[in-house]
Amino acid sequence: MLKISKKADYALMALQHIATVQSGDVTPGRVVNTKEIAEEYNIPLELLAKVLQTLAKNALIESHNGPKGGYLLARRAHQITIAQILESIEGPLGITDCSHEKNGEFCMQRENCHIRTPLLKVQDSIAQLLNNMTLQDMMGGTPLITIQSPTAQGVER
Amino acid sequence: MLKISKKADYALMALQHIATVQSGDVTPGRVVNTKEIAEEYNIPLELLAKVLQTLAKNALIESHNGPKGGYLLARRAHQITIAQILESIEGPLGITDCSHEKNGEFCMQRENCHIRTPLLKVQDSIAQLLNNMTLQDMMGGTPLITIQSPTAQGVER
DNA sequence: ATAGTCTCCGATCAATAAGGTCGGATTAAG
DNA sequence: CTTAATCCGACCTTATTGATCGGAGACTAT
């Protein structure tokens, strides 16, 4: 439950990759093309292309056409939040159907619904969480402050 | 994005209703049948029945057969967490596909995936959130500490 | 200037999950 | 024993997601 889509997953991977190449590499500022990312992470090329296009449309990355073209970050990594990335791909955050109802348009249960308010609080907490984490926090040598119990480590093979 | 399913939504409404009837009513301890809930909240009867059956199977509520039968809470409201309810209906919490991979079964991107660890942290934070909120917190006269800006109120018609 | 990449965009298809339905078996109160 | 309720499992329909295809346009290296 509460799963994020594959597209959003791909978006995170791609942005993380672009950010890493752009900042720490031997060739800083170099553009990254779709194919490179697709091959690196085994993502279907065409699908990834669509994802990157969407991200470009939402001004998270900039595209450069032609040979030796590709994408690069529109802002610095610490200025791009996870929430912005996810919302670019999946639309606005909403725990329930009634999260962003337009005026006068209510769900069938609205009359007697007692769970709306507490659920909106949950949603808001999640939104805060995603807004406080940036692309920078996902980059290579910067592991996050772990919340998980220390004993739960060492799962990597 | 990150939407919870309608079934889970229905489960929350139903449990909130049962909890309210059971504690604060003129007839405390009375059982509540499916039809009563379905009509109160305009939920398709058959679908709600399935949801309640699932909840019963997961020992969140107890079922009583026969005429004058119905459901009642298996534990007290403050001992039932939102996480338990949601997981009963939608299965274990998992932000990504690779959240609960069985041994040796990895996703295509696993090799070079740099976003898994930070995403698991996000997931853990959400899990904490949902585990710290109980059914009691959703009940009638107990509005939650509001996080939303006070000016965003008065949306009710 | 031109050729060759590369991005861009729309339409389309398949697979999966969600939402919702149906019929009959089982149980217990009256 | 009859009735009304839960219970159980199979089924269908629709929406969403994941993935694919074909071509048009843009840009740069040569």
Coordinates of C-alpha atoms (C1' of nucleotides) in Angstrom, one line a residue:
Chain A
M1 CA 0.0 0.0 0.0
L2 CA 0.9 3.6 -0.5
K3 CA 3.2 2.6 -3.3
I4 CA 4.7 5.2 -5.6
S5 CA 4.6 4.4 -9.3
K6 CA 7.4 3.0 -11.4
K7 CA 7.6 6.2 -13.4
A8 CA 8.2 8.2 -10.2
D9 CA 10.8 5.6 -9.2
Y10 CA 12.5 6.1 -12.6
A11 CA 12.4 9.9 -12.1
L12 CA 14.2 9.7 -8.8
M13 CA 16.9 7.4 -10.2
A14 CA 17.4 9.6 -13.2
L15 CA 17.6 12.8 -11.3
Q16 CA 19.9 11.3 -8.8
H17 CA 22.1 10.2 -11.6
I18 CA 22.1 13.5 -13.3
A19 CA 22.8 15.3 -10.1
T20 CA 25.8 13.0 -9.3
V21 CA 27.3 13.3 -12.8
Q22 CA 26.9 17.1 -12.7
S23 CA 28.5 17.8 -9.4
G24 CA 31.1 15.3 -8.5
D25 CA 32.4 14.0 -11.8
V26 CA 35.5 14.5 -13.8
T27 CA 33.5 16.5 -16.3
P28 CA 31.2 18.7 -14.2
G29 CA 28.4 20.4 -16.0
R30 CA 28.2 17.7 -18.7
V31 CA 24.8 16.9 -20.0
V32 CA 23.4 13.4 -19.6
N33 CA 21.3 11.8 -22.3
T34 CA 18.3 9.4 -22.0
K35 CA 20.1 6.4 -23.3
E36 CA 22.9 6.6 -20.8
I37 CA 20.5 6.5 -17.9
A38 CA 18.3 3.8 -19.4
E39 CA 21.2 1.5 -19.8
E40 CA 22.8 2.2 -16.5
Y41 CA 19.6 1.3 -14.6
N42 CA 17.9 -1.1 -17.0
I43 CA 14.9 1.2 -17.6
P44 CA 12.9 1.0 -20.8
L45 CA 14.2 3.8 -23.0
E46 CA 11.0 5.1 -24.3
L47 CA 9.3 5.2 -21.0
L48 CA 12.2 7.0 -19.4
A49 CA 12.2 9.5 -22.2
K50 CA 8.6 10.3 -21.4
V51 CA 9.4 10.7 -17.7
L52 CA 12.3 13.1 -18.5
Q53 CA 10.1 15.1 -20.8
T54 CA 7.6 15.5 -18.0
L55 CA 10.3 16.6 -15.6
A56 CA 11.6 19.1 -18.2
K57 CA 8.1 20.4 -18.7
N58 CA 7.9 21.0 -14.9
A59 CA 11.2 22.9 -15.0
L60 CA 13.1 20.5 -12.8
I61 CA 15.6 19.8 -15.6
E62 CA 16.6 21.5 -18.8
S63 CA 16.8 19.8 -22.1
H64 CA 19.4 20.3 -24.8
N65 CA 18.7 19.1 -28.3
G66 CA 20.8 17.8 -31.1
P67 CA 23.9 15.6 -31.0
K68 CA 25.7 15.6 -27.7
G69 CA 22.5 16.9 -26.2
G70 CA 20.8 15.7 -23.1
Y71 CA 19.5 16.9 -19.8
L72 CA 20.9 18.8 -16.8
L73 CA 19.5 20.0 -13.6
A74 CA 17.5 23.3 -13.8
R75 CA 18.4 24.1 -10.1
R76 CA 20.9 22.9 -7.6
A77 CA 20.4 19.5 -6.1
H78 CA 19.5 20.9 -2.6
Q79 CA 16.8 23.1 -4.1
I80 CA 14.9 20.2 -5.6
T81 CA 12.7 18.4 -3.1
I82 CA 11.4 14.9 -3.3
A83 CA 7.9 16.2 -3.2
Q84 CA 8.4 18.3 -6.3
I85 CA 9.8 15.3 -8.2
L86 CA 6.9 13.0 -7.2
E87 CA 4.3 15.6 -7.9
S88 CA 5.7 16.3 -11.3
I89 CA 5.1 12.7 -12.3
E90 CA 2.1 11.6 -10.3
G91 CA 0.2 14.8 -9.7
P92 CA -0.5 16.5 -6.4
L93 CA -0.2 14.5 -3.2
G94 CA -3.5 13.2 -1.9
I95 CA -4.1 10.5 0.6
T96 CA -7.8 10.3 -0.1
D97 CA -10.1 11.0 -3.1
C98 CA -11.5 14.0 -1.3
S99 CA -8.2 15.7 -0.7
H100 CA -8.5 18.2 -3.4
E101 CA -12.1 18.4 -4.3
K102 CA -13.2 21.4 -6.3
N103 CA -15.9 23.7 -5.1
G104 CA -19.2 22.0 -4.6
E105 CA -17.9 18.6 -5.7
F106 CA -18.0 16.2 -2.8
C107 CA -17.7 12.5 -2.4
M108 CA -20.7 10.4 -1.6
Q109 CA -19.6 9.9 2.0
R110 CA -19.0 13.5 2.7
E111 CA -22.1 14.2 4.7
N112 CA -21.3 12.1 7.7
C113 CA -17.6 11.6 7.1
H114 CA -15.6 11.8 10.3
I115 CA -12.3 10.7 9.1
R116 CA -11.6 13.4 6.6
T117 CA -10.0 15.8 9.1
P118 CA -7.6 13.3 10.7
L119 CA -6.6 11.9 7.4
L120 CA -5.8 15.4 6.1
K121 CA -3.4 15.7 9.0
V122 CA -1.7 12.5 8.1
Q123 CA -1.4 13.8 4.6
D124 CA 0.1 17.0 5.7
S125 CA 2.7 15.2 7.8
I126 CA 3.7 13.2 4.8
A127 CA 3.9 16.3 2.7
Q128 CA 6.2 17.9 5.2
L129 CA 8.4 14.9 5.1
L130 CA 8.7 14.9 1.4
N131 CA 9.2 18.6 1.2
N132 CA 12.1 18.5 3.7
M133 CA 14.1 15.9 1.8
T134 CA 15.9 17.1 -1.3
L135 CA 17.7 15.5 -4.2
Q136 CA 21.0 16.3 -2.4
D137 CA 20.0 13.9 0.4
M138 CA 19.8 11.1 -2.1
M139 CA 23.3 11.6 -3.5
G140 CA 26.1 9.2 -3.3
G141 CA 28.4 9.9 -0.4
T142 CA 25.7 11.5 1.7
P143 CA 23.9 8.8 3.6
L144 CA 20.9 10.1 5.6
I145 CA 20.5 10.2 9.3
T146 CA 19.2 6.7 9.8
I147 CA 16.0 6.3 11.7
Q148 CA 16.0 2.6 11.5
S149 CA 17.4 0.6 14.4
P150 CA 21.1 0.2 14.0
T151 CA 20.7 -3.6 14.2
A152 CA 18.7 -3.6 11.0
Q153 CA 21.8 -2.7 9.0
G154 CA 24.0 -4.8 6.8
V155 CA 21.2 -6.0 4.6
E156 CA 23.2 -5.3 1.4
R157 CA 24.7 -8.4 0.0
Chain B
M1 CA -0.3 10.2 -5.6
L2 CA 0.2 8.0 -2.6
K3 CA -3.5 7.5 -2.5
I4 CA -5.1 4.9 -0.2
S5 CA -7.7 2.7 -1.7
K6 CA -11.5 3.2 -1.3
K7 CA -11.7 -0.1 0.5
A8 CA -9.2 1.2 3.1
D9 CA -11.2 4.4 3.3
Y10 CA -14.4 2.4 3.9
A11 CA -12.6 0.4 6.6
L12 CA -11.6 3.5 8.4
M13 CA -15.2 4.9 8.3
A14 CA -16.7 1.7 9.5
L15 CA -14.3 1.2 12.3
Q16 CA -14.7 4.8 13.4
H17 CA -18.5 4.3 13.4
I18 CA -18.3 1.0 15.3
A19 CA -16.0 2.5 17.9
T20 CA -18.2 5.6 18.4
V21 CA -21.4 3.5 18.8
Q22 CA -19.7 1.1 21.1
S23 CA -18.3 3.7 23.5
G24 CA -20.4 6.8 23.7
D25 CA -23.9 5.7 22.8
V26 CA -27.0 5.2 24.8
T27 CA -26.5 1.5 24.2
P28 CA -22.9 0.8 24.8
G29 CA -21.5 -2.6 23.7
R30 CA -24.2 -3.0 21.0
V31 CA -23.2 -4.7 17.8
V32 CA -23.3 -2.9 14.5
N33 CA -24.4 -4.6 11.3
T34 CA -23.1 -4.0 7.8
K35 CA -26.3 -2.5 6.5
E36 CA -26.4 0.2 9.1
I37 CA -22.9 1.4 8.2
A38 CA -23.5 1.1 4.5
E39 CA -26.6 3.3 4.6
E40 CA -25.1 5.9 7.0
Y41 CA -22.1 6.5 4.7
N42 CA -23.5 5.6 1.3
I43 CA -21.1 2.7 0.8
P44 CA -22.0 -0.2 -1.5
L45 CA -23.3 -2.9 0.8
E46 CA -21.6 -5.9 -0.7
L47 CA -18.3 -4.2 -0.9
L48 CA -18.4 -3.0 2.7
A49 CA -19.3 -6.6 3.7
K50 CA -16.1 -7.8 2.1
V51 CA -14.1 -5.1 3.9
L52 CA -15.5 -6.0 7.2
Q53 CA -14.9 -9.7 6.7
T54 CA -11.3 -8.9 6.0
L55 CA -11.0 -6.9 9.1
A56 CA -12.6 -9.7 11.1
K57 CA -10.1 -12.2 9.6
N58 CA -7.3 -9.9 10.8
A59 CA -8.8 -9.8 14.3
L60 CA -9.5 -6.1 14.4
I61 CA -13.2 -6.7 14.9
E62 CA -15.3 -9.7 16.0
S63 CA -18.3 -11.0 14.1
H64 CA -21.5 -12.3 15.5
N65 CA -23.7 -14.4 13.3
G66 CA -27.4 -14.8 13.0
P67 CA -30.3 -12.3 13.5
K68 CA -29.3 -9.2 15.6
G69 CA -25.7 -10.1 14.7
G70 CA -23.0 -7.7 13.6
Y71 CA -19.6 -6.5 14.4
L72 CA -17.8 -5.1 17.4
L73 CA -14.3 -4.0 18.1
A74 CA -11.9 -6.8 19.1
R75 CA -9.9 -4.4 21.2
R76 CA -10.3 -1.0 22.6
A77 CA -10.1 2.0 20.2
H78 CA -6.8 3.3 21.4
Q79 CA -5.2 -0.1 20.9
I80 CA -6.0 -0.2 17.2
T81 CA -3.6 1.8 15.0
I82 CA -4.3 3.3 11.6
A83 CA -1.4 1.3 10.3
Q84 CA -3.0 -2.0 11.4
I85 CA -6.2 -1.0 9.7
L86 CA -4.6 0.0 6.4
E87 CA -2.4 -3.0 6.3
S88 CA -5.3 -5.3 6.9
I89 CA -6.9 -4.1 3.8
E90 CA -4.1 -3.2 1.5
G91 CA -1.3 -5.4 2.7
P92 CA 2.0 -4.4 4.1
L93 CA 3.2 -0.8 3.7
G94 CA 5.7 -0.4 0.9
I95 CA 6.7 2.8 -0.9
T96 CA 8.6 1.0 -3.6
D97 CA 8.4 -2.4 -5.3
C98 CA 11.6 -3.5 -3.7
S99 CA 10.4 -2.8 -0.2
H100 CA 9.8 -6.3 0.8
E101 CA 11.7 -8.4 -1.7
K102 CA 12.2 -12.0 -0.7
N103 CA 15.6 -13.5 -0.6
G104 CA 17.4 -13.4 -3.8
E105 CA 14.6 -11.7 -5.7
F106 CA 15.7 -8.2 -6.8
C107 CA 14.3 -5.7 -9.1
M108 CA 16.0 -4.9 -12.4
Q109 CA 17.5 -1.7 -11.2
R110 CA 18.9 -3.1 -8.0
E111 CA 22.5 -3.3 -9.1
N112 CA 23.1 0.4 -9.4
C113 CA 20.2 1.7 -7.4
H114 CA 21.1 4.6 -5.1
I115 CA 17.7 5.6 -4.1
R116 CA 16.6 2.5 -2.2
T117 CA 18.1 3.4 1.2
P118 CA 16.8 7.0 1.4
L119 CA 13.4 5.8 0.2
L120 CA 13.3 3.2 2.9
K121 CA 13.8 5.9 5.4
V122 CA 10.9 7.8 4.1
Q123 CA 8.8 4.7 4.3
D124 CA 9.9 4.1 7.8
S125 CA 8.9 7.6 8.8
I126 CA 5.4 7.1 7.3
A127 CA 5.1 3.8 9.1
Q128 CA 5.9 5.5 12.4
L129 CA 3.3 8.2 11.7
L130 CA 0.6 5.6 11.0
N131 CA 1.5 3.5 14.0
N132 CA 1.3 6.4 16.4
M133 CA -2.2 7.3 15.4
T134 CA -5.0 5.1 16.7
L135 CA -8.7 4.7 16.1
Q136 CA -9.3 6.7 19.2
D137 CA -7.7 9.7 17.5
M138 CA -10.3 9.6 14.8
M139 CA -13.3 9.6 17.1
G140 CA -16.0 12.2 17.3
G141 CA -15.2 14.8 20.0
T142 CA -11.5 14.4 19.8
P143 CA -10.3 16.7 17.0
L144 CA -6.6 16.4 16.4
I145 CA -4.0 19.0 16.9
T146 CA -4.3 20.9 13.6
I147 CA -1.1 21.4 11.6
Q148 CA -2.8 23.2 8.8
S149 CA -2.8 26.9 8.8
P150 CA -5.8 28.3 10.7
T151 CA -6.8 30.4 7.7
A152 CA -7.5 27.3 5.7
Q153 CA -10.6 26.5 7.7
G154 CA -14.2 27.2 7.0
V155 CA -14.3 25.1 3.8
E156 CA -17.5 23.4 4.9
R157 CA -20.6 24.7 3.1
Chain C
dA1 C1' 24.3 23.6 -46.1
dT2 C1' 23.5 19.1 -44.9
dA3 C1' 23.4 14.9 -42.5
dG4 C1' 22.9 12.6 -38.5
dT5 C1' 21.5 12.4 -33.8
dC6 C1' 18.8 13.6 -30.3
dT7 C1' 14.7 15.4 -28.2
dC8 C1' 9.8 16.0 -28.4
dC9 C1' 4.9 14.6 -28.8
dG10 C1' 0.8 12.0 -29.6
dA11 C1' -1.5 7.8 -30.1
dT12 C1' -1.8 3.2 -28.8
dC13 C1' -1.7 -1.4 -26.5
dA14 C1' -1.2 -4.8 -22.7
dA15 C1' -1.1 -6.0 -17.9
dT16 C1' -2.5 -5.3 -13.5
dA17 C1' -5.1 -3.6 -9.7
dA18 C1' -9.2 -1.5 -8.0
dG19 C1' -14.0 -1.2 -7.5
dG20 C1' -18.1 -3.4 -7.4
dT21 C1' -21.4 -7.7 -8.0
dC22 C1' -23.5 -12.2 -7.5
dG23 C1' -25.1 -16.7 -5.5
dG24 C1' -25.0 -19.9 -2.2
dA25 C1' -23.4 -21.9 2.5
dT26 C1' -23.5 -21.2 7.4
dT27 C1' -24.9 -19.6 11.7
dA28 C1' -27.9 -18.4 15.6
dA29 C1' -32.0 -15.9 17.5
dG30 C1' -37.0 -16.0 17.9
Chain D
dC1 C1' -37.9 -24.7 12.0
dT2 C1' -37.9 -20.5 9.9
dT3 C1' -35.9 -16.2 9.2
dA4 C1' -32.4 -12.9 9.1
dA5 C1' -28.0 -12.1 9.4
dT6 C1' -23.0 -13.0 8.6
dC7 C1' -19.8 -15.5 5.9
dC8 C1' -17.1 -17.1 1.7
dG9 C1' -15.4 -17.4 -2.7
dA10 C1' -15.8 -16.7 -7.5
dC11 C1' -16.6 -13.3 -10.9
dC12 C1' -17.0 -9.1 -13.8
dT13 C1' -16.1 -4.4 -15.1
dT14 C1' -13.5 -0.3 -15.3
dA15 C1' -9.4 2.7 -14.4
dT16 C1' -4.8 3.1 -13.9
dT17 C1' -0.2 1.9 -14.8
dG18 C1' 3.5 0.3 -17.5
dA19 C1' 5.3 0.0 -21.9
dT20 C1' 5.6 0.6 -27.1
dC21 C1' 5.6 2.7 -31.7
dG22 C1' 6.1 6.2 -35.4
dG23 C1' 7.2 10.2 -36.9
dA24 C1' 8.1 15.4 -36.6
dG25 C1' 11.1 18.9 -35.3
dA26 C1' 15.5 20.9 -33.4
dC27 C1' 20.2 21.4 -33.0
dT28 C1' 25.2 20.6 -33.6
dA29 C1' 29.3 18.8 -35.8
dT30 C1' 31.2 18.5 -40.0

